[in-house]
mmCIF file of N, CA and C in Angstrom:
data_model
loop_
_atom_site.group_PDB
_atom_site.id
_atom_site.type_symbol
_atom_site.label_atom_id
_atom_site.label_comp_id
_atom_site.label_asym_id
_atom_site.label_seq_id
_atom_site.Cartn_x
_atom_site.Cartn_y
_atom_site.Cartn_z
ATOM 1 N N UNK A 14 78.314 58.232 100.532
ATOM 2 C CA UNK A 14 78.162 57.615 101.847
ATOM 3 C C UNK A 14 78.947 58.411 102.897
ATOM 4 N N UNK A 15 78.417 58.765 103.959
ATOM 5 C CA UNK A 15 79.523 59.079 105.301
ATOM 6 C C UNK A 15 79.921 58.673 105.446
ATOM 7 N N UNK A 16 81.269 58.799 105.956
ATOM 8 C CA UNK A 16 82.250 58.736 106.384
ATOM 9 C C UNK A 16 82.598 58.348 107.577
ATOM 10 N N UNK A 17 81.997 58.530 108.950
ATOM 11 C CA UNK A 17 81.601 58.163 110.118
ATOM 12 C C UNK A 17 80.836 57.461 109.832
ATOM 13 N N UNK A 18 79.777 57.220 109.107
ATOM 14 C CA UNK A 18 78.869 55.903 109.072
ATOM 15 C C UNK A 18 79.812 54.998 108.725
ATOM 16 N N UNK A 19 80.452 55.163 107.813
ATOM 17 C CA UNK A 19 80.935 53.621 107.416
ATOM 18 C C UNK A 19 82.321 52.790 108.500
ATOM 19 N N UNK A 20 82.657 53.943 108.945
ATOM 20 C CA UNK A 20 83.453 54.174 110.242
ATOM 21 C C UNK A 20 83.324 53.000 111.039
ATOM 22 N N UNK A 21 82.020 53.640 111.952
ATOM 23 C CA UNK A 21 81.853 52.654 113.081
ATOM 24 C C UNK A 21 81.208 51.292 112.497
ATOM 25 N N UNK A 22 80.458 51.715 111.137
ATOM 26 C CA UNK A 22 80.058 50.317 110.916
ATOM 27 C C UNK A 22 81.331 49.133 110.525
ATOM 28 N N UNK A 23 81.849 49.808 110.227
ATOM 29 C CA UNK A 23 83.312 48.727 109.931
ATOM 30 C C UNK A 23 83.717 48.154 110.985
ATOM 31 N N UNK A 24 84.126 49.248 112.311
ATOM 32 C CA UNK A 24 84.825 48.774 113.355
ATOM 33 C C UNK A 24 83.976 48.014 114.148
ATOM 34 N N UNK A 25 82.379 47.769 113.757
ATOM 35 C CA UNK A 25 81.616 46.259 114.742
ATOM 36 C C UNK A 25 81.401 45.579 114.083
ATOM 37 N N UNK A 26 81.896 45.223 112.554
ATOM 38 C CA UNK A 26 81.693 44.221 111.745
ATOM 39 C C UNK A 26 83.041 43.414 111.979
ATOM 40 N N UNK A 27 84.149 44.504 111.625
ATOM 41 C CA UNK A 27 85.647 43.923 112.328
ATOM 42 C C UNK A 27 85.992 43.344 113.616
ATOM 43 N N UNK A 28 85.351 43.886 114.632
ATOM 44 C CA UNK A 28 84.919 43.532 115.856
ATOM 45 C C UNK A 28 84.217 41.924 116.255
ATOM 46 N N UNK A 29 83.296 42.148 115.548
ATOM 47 C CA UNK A 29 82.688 40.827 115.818
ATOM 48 C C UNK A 29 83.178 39.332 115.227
ATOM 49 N N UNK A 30 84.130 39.656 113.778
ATOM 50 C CA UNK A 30 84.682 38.851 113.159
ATOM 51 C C UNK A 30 85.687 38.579 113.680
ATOM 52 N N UNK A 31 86.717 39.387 115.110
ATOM 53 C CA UNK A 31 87.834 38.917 115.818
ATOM 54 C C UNK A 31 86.933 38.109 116.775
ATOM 55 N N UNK A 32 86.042 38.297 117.031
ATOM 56 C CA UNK A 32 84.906 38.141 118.474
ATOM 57 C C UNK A 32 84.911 36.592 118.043
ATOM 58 N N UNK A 33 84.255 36.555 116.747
ATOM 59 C CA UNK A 33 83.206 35.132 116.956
ATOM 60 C C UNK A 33 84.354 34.443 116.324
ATOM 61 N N UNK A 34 85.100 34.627 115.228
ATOM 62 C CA UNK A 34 86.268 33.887 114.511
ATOM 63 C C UNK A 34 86.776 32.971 116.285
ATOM 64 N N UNK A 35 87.677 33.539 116.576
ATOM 65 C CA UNK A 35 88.075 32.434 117.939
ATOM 66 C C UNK A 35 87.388 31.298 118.573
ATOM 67 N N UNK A 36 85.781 32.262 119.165
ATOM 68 C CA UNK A 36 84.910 31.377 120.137
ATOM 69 C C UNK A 36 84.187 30.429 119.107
ATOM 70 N N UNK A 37 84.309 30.377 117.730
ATOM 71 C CA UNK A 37 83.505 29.581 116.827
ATOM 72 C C UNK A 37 84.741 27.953 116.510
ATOM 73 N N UNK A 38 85.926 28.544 116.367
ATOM 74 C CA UNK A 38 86.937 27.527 116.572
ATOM 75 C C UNK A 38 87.123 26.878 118.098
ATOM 76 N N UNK A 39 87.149 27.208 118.703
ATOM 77 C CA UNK A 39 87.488 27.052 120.697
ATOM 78 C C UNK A 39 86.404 25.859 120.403
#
């Protein structure tokens, strides 16, 4: 697997799980 692929795919999976984790509790 790349290396940069798995990269950015991490950092908008991580992303979205700080994202929605909060506004899903709020």
């Amino acid at each position: 697997m790349n290396q940069s692929h798995t990269s950015w795919a991490f950092d908008l999976f991580f992303l979205q799980l700080m994202i929605c984790r909060p506004m899903a509790q709020s």
